[in-house]
mmCIF file of N, CA and C in Angstrom:
data_model
loop_
_atom_site.group_PDB
_atom_site.id
_atom_site.type_symbol
_atom_site.label_atom_id
_atom_site.label_comp_id
_atom_site.label_asym_id
_atom_site.label_seq_id
_atom_site.Cartn_x
_atom_site.Cartn_y
_atom_site.Cartn_z
ATOM 1 N N MET A 244 -22.028 -18.255 58.629
ATOM 2 C CA MET A 244 -20.811 -17.974 57.892
ATOM 3 C C MET A 244 -20.951 -16.621 57.215
ATOM 4 N N LYS A 245 -20.017 -15.738 57.416
ATOM 5 C CA LYS A 245 -20.013 -14.411 56.821
ATOM 6 C C LYS A 245 -19.122 -14.427 55.582
ATOM 7 N N VAL A 246 -19.693 -14.027 54.472
ATOM 8 C CA VAL A 246 -18.932 -13.952 53.224
ATOM 9 C C VAL A 246 -18.884 -12.493 52.809
ATOM 10 N N PRO A 247 -17.708 -11.897 52.726
ATOM 11 C CA PRO A 247 -17.631 -10.488 52.329
ATOM 12 C C PRO A 247 -17.996 -10.324 50.857
ATOM 13 N N VAL A 248 -18.867 -9.362 50.600
ATOM 14 C CA VAL A 248 -19.264 -9.072 49.229
ATOM 15 C C VAL A 248 -18.201 -8.220 48.562
ATOM 16 N N MET A 249 -17.734 -7.223 49.285
ATOM 17 C CA MET A 249 -16.678 -6.356 48.768
ATOM 18 C C MET A 249 -15.447 -6.562 49.632
ATOM 19 N N MET A 250 -14.344 -6.833 49.004
ATOM 20 C CA MET A 250 -13.116 -7.093 49.760
ATOM 21 C C MET A 250 -12.661 -5.863 50.539
ATOM 22 N N ALA A 251 -13.024 -4.662 50.052
ATOM 23 C CA ALA A 251 -12.574 -3.450 50.726
ATOM 24 C C ALA A 251 -13.304 -3.226 52.040
ATOM 25 N N ASP A 252 -14.517 -3.744 52.177
ATOM 26 C CA ASP A 252 -15.313 -3.511 53.370
ATOM 27 C C ASP A 252 -15.734 -4.846 53.977
ATOM 28 N N PRO A 253 -15.063 -5.327 55.010
ATOM 29 C CA PRO A 253 -15.418 -6.610 55.616
ATOM 30 C C PRO A 253 -16.742 -6.569 56.374
ATOM 31 N N ASN A 254 -17.281 -5.377 56.650
ATOM 32 C CA ASN A 254 -18.554 -5.283 57.366
ATOM 33 C C ASN A 254 -19.756 -5.608 56.470
ATOM 34 N N VAL A 255 -19.574 -5.462 55.152
ATOM 35 C CA VAL A 255 -20.649 -5.778 54.217
ATOM 36 C C VAL A 255 -20.594 -7.271 53.962
ATOM 37 N N ALA A 256 -21.681 -7.964 54.315
ATOM 38 C CA ALA A 256 -21.673 -9.419 54.179
ATOM 39 C C ALA A 256 -23.075 -9.935 53.903
ATOM 40 N N ILE A 257 -23.121 -11.054 53.238
ATOM 41 C CA ILE A 257 -24.379 -11.753 53.030
ATOM 42 C C ILE A 257 -24.629 -12.589 54.277
ATOM 43 N N GLU A 258 -25.832 -12.552 54.781
ATOM 44 C CA GLU A 258 -26.117 -13.256 56.024
ATOM 45 C C GLU A 258 -26.129 -14.768 55.849
ATOM 46 N N HIS A 259 -26.838 -15.248 54.851
ATOM 47 C CA HIS A 259 -26.966 -16.693 54.693
ATOM 48 C C HIS A 259 -26.796 -17.087 53.226
ATOM 49 N N PRO A 260 -25.593 -17.105 52.702
ATOM 50 C CA PRO A 260 -25.416 -17.466 51.283
ATOM 51 C C PRO A 260 -25.740 -18.929 51.006
ATOM 52 N N GLU A 261 -25.673 -19.774 52.022
ATOM 53 C CA GLU A 261 -25.980 -21.187 51.786
ATOM 54 C C GLU A 261 -27.481 -21.412 51.566
ATOM 55 N N ASP A 262 -28.304 -20.404 51.875
ATOM 56 C CA ASP A 262 -29.743 -20.521 51.672
ATOM 57 C C ASP A 262 -30.218 -19.811 50.403
ATOM 58 N N ASP A 263 -29.295 -19.432 49.527
ATOM 59 C CA ASP A 263 -29.677 -18.710 48.313
ATOM 60 C C ASP A 263 -30.562 -19.539 47.389
ATOM 61 N N TRP A 264 -30.434 -20.829 47.418
ATOM 62 C CA TRP A 264 -31.229 -21.689 46.537
ATOM 63 C C TRP A 264 -32.710 -21.617 46.858
ATOM 64 N N LYS A 265 -33.054 -21.174 48.055
ATOM 65 C CA LYS A 265 -34.458 -21.149 48.470
ATOM 66 C C LYS A 265 -35.282 -20.103 47.723
ATOM 67 N N ILE A 266 -34.620 -19.160 47.059
ATOM 68 C CA ILE A 266 -35.369 -18.167 46.292
ATOM 69 C C ILE A 266 -36.170 -18.843 45.187
ATOM 70 N N TRP A 267 -35.669 -19.980 44.674
ATOM 71 C CA TRP A 267 -36.371 -20.672 43.586
ATOM 72 C C TRP A 267 -37.584 -21.449 44.081
ATOM 73 N N THR A 268 -37.756 -21.550 45.398
ATOM 74 C CA THR A 268 -39.004 -22.117 45.911
ATOM 75 C C THR A 268 -40.109 -21.066 45.909
ATOM 76 N N VAL A 269 -39.725 -19.789 45.867
ATOM 77 C CA VAL A 269 -40.689 -18.691 45.809
ATOM 78 C C VAL A 269 -40.908 -18.250 44.363
ATOM 79 N N ILE A 270 -39.806 -18.064 43.629
ATOM 80 C CA ILE A 270 -39.866 -17.657 42.222
ATOM 81 C C ILE A 270 -39.714 -18.918 41.389
ATOM 82 N N ASN A 271 -40.811 -19.546 41.077
ATOM 83 C CA ASN A 271 -40.795 -20.821 40.375
ATOM 84 C C ASN A 271 -40.657 -20.586 38.871
ATOM 85 N N PRO A 272 -39.578 -21.070 38.235
ATOM 86 C CA PRO A 272 -39.411 -20.868 36.789
ATOM 87 C C PRO A 272 -40.501 -21.536 35.966
ATOM 88 N N ALA A 273 -41.138 -22.562 36.494
ATOM 89 C CA ALA A 273 -42.211 -23.223 35.751
ATOM 90 C C ALA A 273 -43.400 -22.293 35.551
ATOM 91 N N VAL A 274 -43.498 -21.260 36.369
ATOM 92 C CA VAL A 274 -44.615 -20.332 36.265
ATOM 93 C C VAL A 274 -44.334 -19.247 35.228
ATOM 94 N N TRP A 275 -43.138 -18.676 35.215
ATOM 95 C CA TRP A 275 -42.874 -17.512 34.382
ATOM 96 C C TRP A 275 -42.008 -17.790 33.165
ATOM 97 N N MET A 276 -41.261 -18.888 33.113
ATOM 98 C CA MET A 276 -40.291 -19.064 32.032
ATOM 99 C C MET A 276 -40.959 -19.299 30.677
ATOM 100 N N MET A 277 -41.954 -20.175 30.597
ATOM 101 C CA MET A 277 -42.588 -20.449 29.308
ATOM 102 C C MET A 277 -43.361 -19.239 28.778
ATOM 103 N N PRO A 278 -44.138 -18.524 29.598
ATOM 104 C CA PRO A 278 -44.758 -17.296 29.059
ATOM 105 C C PRO A 278 -43.726 -16.276 28.580
ATOM 106 N N TRP A 279 -42.607 -16.183 29.282
ATOM 107 C CA TRP A 279 -41.556 -15.252 28.868
ATOM 108 C C TRP A 279 -40.960 -15.684 27.526
ATOM 109 N N PHE A 280 -40.737 -16.979 27.332
ATOM 110 C CA PHE A 280 -40.226 -17.472 26.052
ATOM 111 C C PHE A 280 -41.237 -17.233 24.932
ATOM 112 N N ILE A 281 -42.525 -17.359 25.234
ATOM 113 C CA ILE A 281 -43.550 -17.101 24.219
ATOM 114 C C ILE A 281 -43.540 -15.628 23.824
ATOM 115 N N VAL A 282 -43.398 -14.741 24.794
ATOM 116 C CA VAL A 282 -43.312 -13.306 24.495
ATOM 117 C C VAL A 282 -42.085 -13.021 23.641
ATOM 118 N N LEU A 283 -40.953 -13.619 23.972
ATOM 119 C CA LEU A 283 -39.745 -13.416 23.170
ATOM 120 C C LEU A 283 -39.911 -13.955 21.757
ATOM 121 N N MET A 284 -40.586 -15.088 21.618
ATOM 122 C CA MET A 284 -40.798 -15.680 20.296
ATOM 123 C C MET A 284 -41.679 -14.779 19.434
ATOM 124 N N VAL A 285 -42.744 -14.226 20.021
ATOM 125 C CA VAL A 285 -43.624 -13.321 19.272
ATOM 126 C C VAL A 285 -42.867 -12.066 18.862
ATOM 127 N N GLN A 286 -42.075 -11.531 19.778
ATOM 128 C CA GLN A 286 -41.296 -10.336 19.466
ATOM 129 C C GLN A 286 -40.294 -10.621 18.352
ATOM 130 N N MET A 287 -39.621 -11.756 18.409
ATOM 131 C CA MET A 287 -38.656 -12.130 17.379
ATOM 132 C C MET A 287 -39.359 -12.305 16.036
ATOM 133 N N TRP A 288 -40.540 -12.918 16.045
ATOM 134 C CA TRP A 288 -41.306 -13.117 14.819
ATOM 135 C C TRP A 288 -41.693 -11.772 14.198
ATOM 136 N N MET A 289 -42.129 -10.815 15.022
ATOM 137 C CA MET A 289 -42.519 -9.502 14.514
ATOM 138 C C MET A 289 -41.332 -8.750 13.928
ATOM 139 N N ILE A 290 -40.195 -8.791 14.601
ATOM 140 C CA ILE A 290 -39.008 -8.082 14.121
ATOM 141 C C ILE A 290 -38.515 -8.686 12.813
ATOM 142 N N HIS A 291 -38.488 -10.011 12.723
ATOM 143 C CA HIS A 291 -38.015 -10.651 11.495
ATOM 144 C C HIS A 291 -39.000 -10.437 10.344
ATOM 145 N N THR A 292 -40.292 -10.425 10.627
ATOM 146 C CA THR A 292 -41.274 -10.149 9.585
ATOM 147 C C THR A 292 -41.063 -8.756 9.017
ATOM 148 N N TYR A 293 -40.822 -7.787 9.885
ATOM 149 C CA TYR A 293 -40.569 -6.421 9.428
ATOM 150 C C TYR A 293 -39.253 -6.339 8.657
ATOM 151 N N ALA A 294 -38.206 -6.942 9.189
ATOM 152 C CA ALA A 294 -36.889 -6.838 8.551
ATOM 153 C C ALA A 294 -36.871 -7.504 7.185
ATOM 154 N N LEU A 295 -37.534 -8.640 7.042
ATOM 155 C CA LEU A 295 -37.546 -9.321 5.750
ATOM 156 C C LEU A 295 -38.460 -8.630 4.745
ATOM 157 N N ALA A 296 -39.327 -7.745 5.203
ATOM 158 C CA ALA A 296 -40.194 -6.997 4.296
ATOM 159 C C ALA A 296 -39.515 -5.745 3.750
ATOM 160 N N LEU A 297 -38.390 -5.345 4.319
ATOM 161 C CA LEU A 297 -37.685 -4.162 3.842
ATOM 162 C C LEU A 297 -37.112 -4.414 2.456
ATOM 163 N N PRO A 298 -37.044 -3.385 1.607
ATOM 164 C CA PRO A 298 -36.457 -3.585 0.279
ATOM 165 C C PRO A 298 -34.970 -3.905 0.388
ATOM 166 N N GLY A 299 -34.540 -4.883 -0.379
ATOM 167 C CA GLY A 299 -33.138 -5.291 -0.349
ATOM 168 C C GLY A 299 -32.864 -6.433 0.599
ATOM 169 N N TYR A 300 -33.850 -6.816 1.381
ATOM 170 C CA TYR A 300 -33.692 -7.923 2.316
ATOM 171 C C TYR A 300 -34.736 -8.981 2.005
ATOM 172 N N GLY A 301 -34.508 -10.163 2.460
ATOM 173 C CA GLY A 301 -35.511 -11.203 2.307
ATOM 174 C C GLY A 301 -35.292 -12.054 1.075
ATOM 175 N N PHE A 302 -36.169 -13.036 0.920
ATOM 176 C CA PHE A 302 -36.030 -14.013 -0.147
ATOM 177 C C PHE A 302 -36.614 -13.507 -1.453
ATOM 178 N N LYS A 303 -37.556 -12.568 -1.395
ATOM 179 C CA LYS A 303 -38.185 -12.082 -2.618
ATOM 180 C C LYS A 303 -37.193 -11.319 -3.486
ATOM 181 N N ASP A 304 -36.142 -10.757 -2.896
ATOM 182 C CA ASP A 304 -35.161 -9.997 -3.661
ATOM 183 C C ASP A 304 -34.156 -10.891 -4.366
ATOM 184 N N SER A 305 -34.057 -12.146 -3.985
ATOM 185 C CA SER A 305 -33.119 -13.038 -4.663
ATOM 186 C C SER A 305 -33.610 -13.368 -6.068
ATOM 187 N N VAL A 306 -34.906 -13.190 -6.338
ATOM 188 C CA VAL A 306 -35.442 -13.424 -7.680
ATOM 189 C C VAL A 306 -34.957 -12.338 -8.625
ATOM 190 N N ARG A 307 -34.778 -11.135 -8.129
ATOM 191 C CA ARG A 307 -34.342 -10.023 -8.966
ATOM 192 C C ARG A 307 -32.909 -10.184 -9.447
ATOM 193 N N VAL A 308 -32.118 -10.998 -8.788
ATOM 194 C CA VAL A 308 -30.723 -11.186 -9.183
ATOM 195 C C VAL A 308 -30.653 -11.822 -10.560
ATOM 196 N N ALA A 309 -31.591 -12.702 -10.885
ATOM 197 C CA ALA A 309 -31.584 -13.393 -12.170
ATOM 198 C C ALA A 309 -32.081 -12.506 -13.304
ATOM 199 N N GLU A 310 -32.727 -11.389 -13.006
ATOM 200 C CA GLU A 310 -33.230 -10.504 -14.047
ATOM 201 C C GLU A 310 -32.070 -9.789 -14.733
ATOM 202 N N PRO A 311 -32.191 -9.503 -16.038
ATOM 203 C CA PRO A 311 -31.112 -8.781 -16.721
ATOM 204 C C PRO A 311 -31.021 -7.342 -16.223
ATOM 205 N N VAL A 312 -29.846 -6.820 -16.302
ATOM 206 C CA VAL A 312 -29.601 -5.451 -15.856
ATOM 207 C C VAL A 312 -30.102 -4.498 -16.933
ATOM 208 N N ALA A 313 -30.733 -3.415 -16.533
ATOM 209 C CA ALA A 313 -31.228 -2.434 -17.496
ATOM 210 C C ALA A 313 -30.039 -1.734 -18.150
ATOM 211 N N MET A 314 -30.074 -1.642 -19.485
ATOM 212 C CA MET A 314 -28.991 -0.994 -20.221
ATOM 213 C C MET A 314 -29.342 0.474 -20.425
ATOM 214 N N VAL A 315 -28.383 1.326 -20.182
ATOM 215 C CA VAL A 315 -28.566 2.759 -20.334
ATOM 216 C C VAL A 315 -27.534 3.240 -21.340
ATOM 217 N N ALA A 316 -27.938 4.144 -22.206
ATOM 218 C CA ALA A 316 -26.999 4.688 -23.194
ATOM 219 C C ALA A 316 -25.907 5.462 -22.476
ATOM 220 N N PRO A 317 -24.668 5.360 -22.957
ATOM 221 C CA PRO A 317 -23.588 6.094 -22.298
ATOM 222 C C PRO A 317 -23.782 7.601 -22.432
ATOM 223 N N ALA A 318 -23.308 8.319 -21.461
ATOM 224 C CA ALA A 318 -23.426 9.777 -21.462
ATOM 225 C C ALA A 318 -22.499 10.353 -22.530
ATOM 226 N N PRO A 319 -22.902 11.443 -23.165
ATOM 227 C CA PRO A 319 -22.022 12.051 -24.180
ATOM 228 C C PRO A 319 -20.764 12.599 -23.513
ATOM 229 N N GLU A 320 -19.681 12.598 -24.292
ATOM 230 C CA GLU A 320 -18.419 13.098 -23.744
ATOM 231 C C GLU A 320 -18.512 14.598 -23.519
ATOM 232 N N ALA A 321 -17.982 15.026 -22.426
ATOM 233 C CA ALA A 321 -17.999 16.450 -22.103
ATOM 234 C C ALA A 321 -16.806 17.123 -22.766
ATOM 235 N N LYS A 322 -17.018 18.334 -23.242
ATOM 236 C CA LYS A 322 -15.927 19.105 -23.842
ATOM 237 C C LYS A 322 -15.128 19.729 -22.713
ATOM 238 N N VAL A 323 -13.829 19.508 -22.761
ATOM 239 C CA VAL A 323 -12.954 20.035 -21.723
ATOM 240 C C VAL A 323 -12.281 21.287 -22.264
ATOM 241 N N ALA A 324 -12.386 22.359 -21.529
ATOM 242 C CA ALA A 324 -11.738 23.610 -21.948
ATOM 243 C C ALA A 324 -10.246 23.500 -21.694
ATOM 244 N N GLN A 325 -9.469 23.958 -22.665
ATOM 245 C CA GLN A 325 -8.019 23.906 -22.506
ATOM 246 C C GLN A 325 -7.515 25.292 -22.150
ATOM 247 N N VAL A 326 -6.670 25.345 -21.174
ATOM 248 C CA VAL A 326 -6.099 26.610 -20.719
ATOM 249 C C VAL A 326 -4.708 26.727 -21.314
ATOM 250 N N GLN A 327 -4.397 27.923 -21.922
ATOM 251 C CA GLN A 327 -3.064 28.109 -22.508
ATOM 252 C C GLN A 327 -2.259 29.078 -21.718
#
């Protein structure tokens, strides 16, 4: 059975699309999927560790919210020159 890949060109076709499932007998997900998930988990752990260590992010900064705000004396009023 010829299945056209591109409708514009009927000469381009997949030879045996009904046998596509056989690729999984060669590329077994049981071999590569769990190591790949472990690599992704380590990468995610490293990125989140870095991001939560940045100032302003993470749980350690929520403690600062309860601290009182530092009071600063107001700035003296500036003299404004008047134009006549």
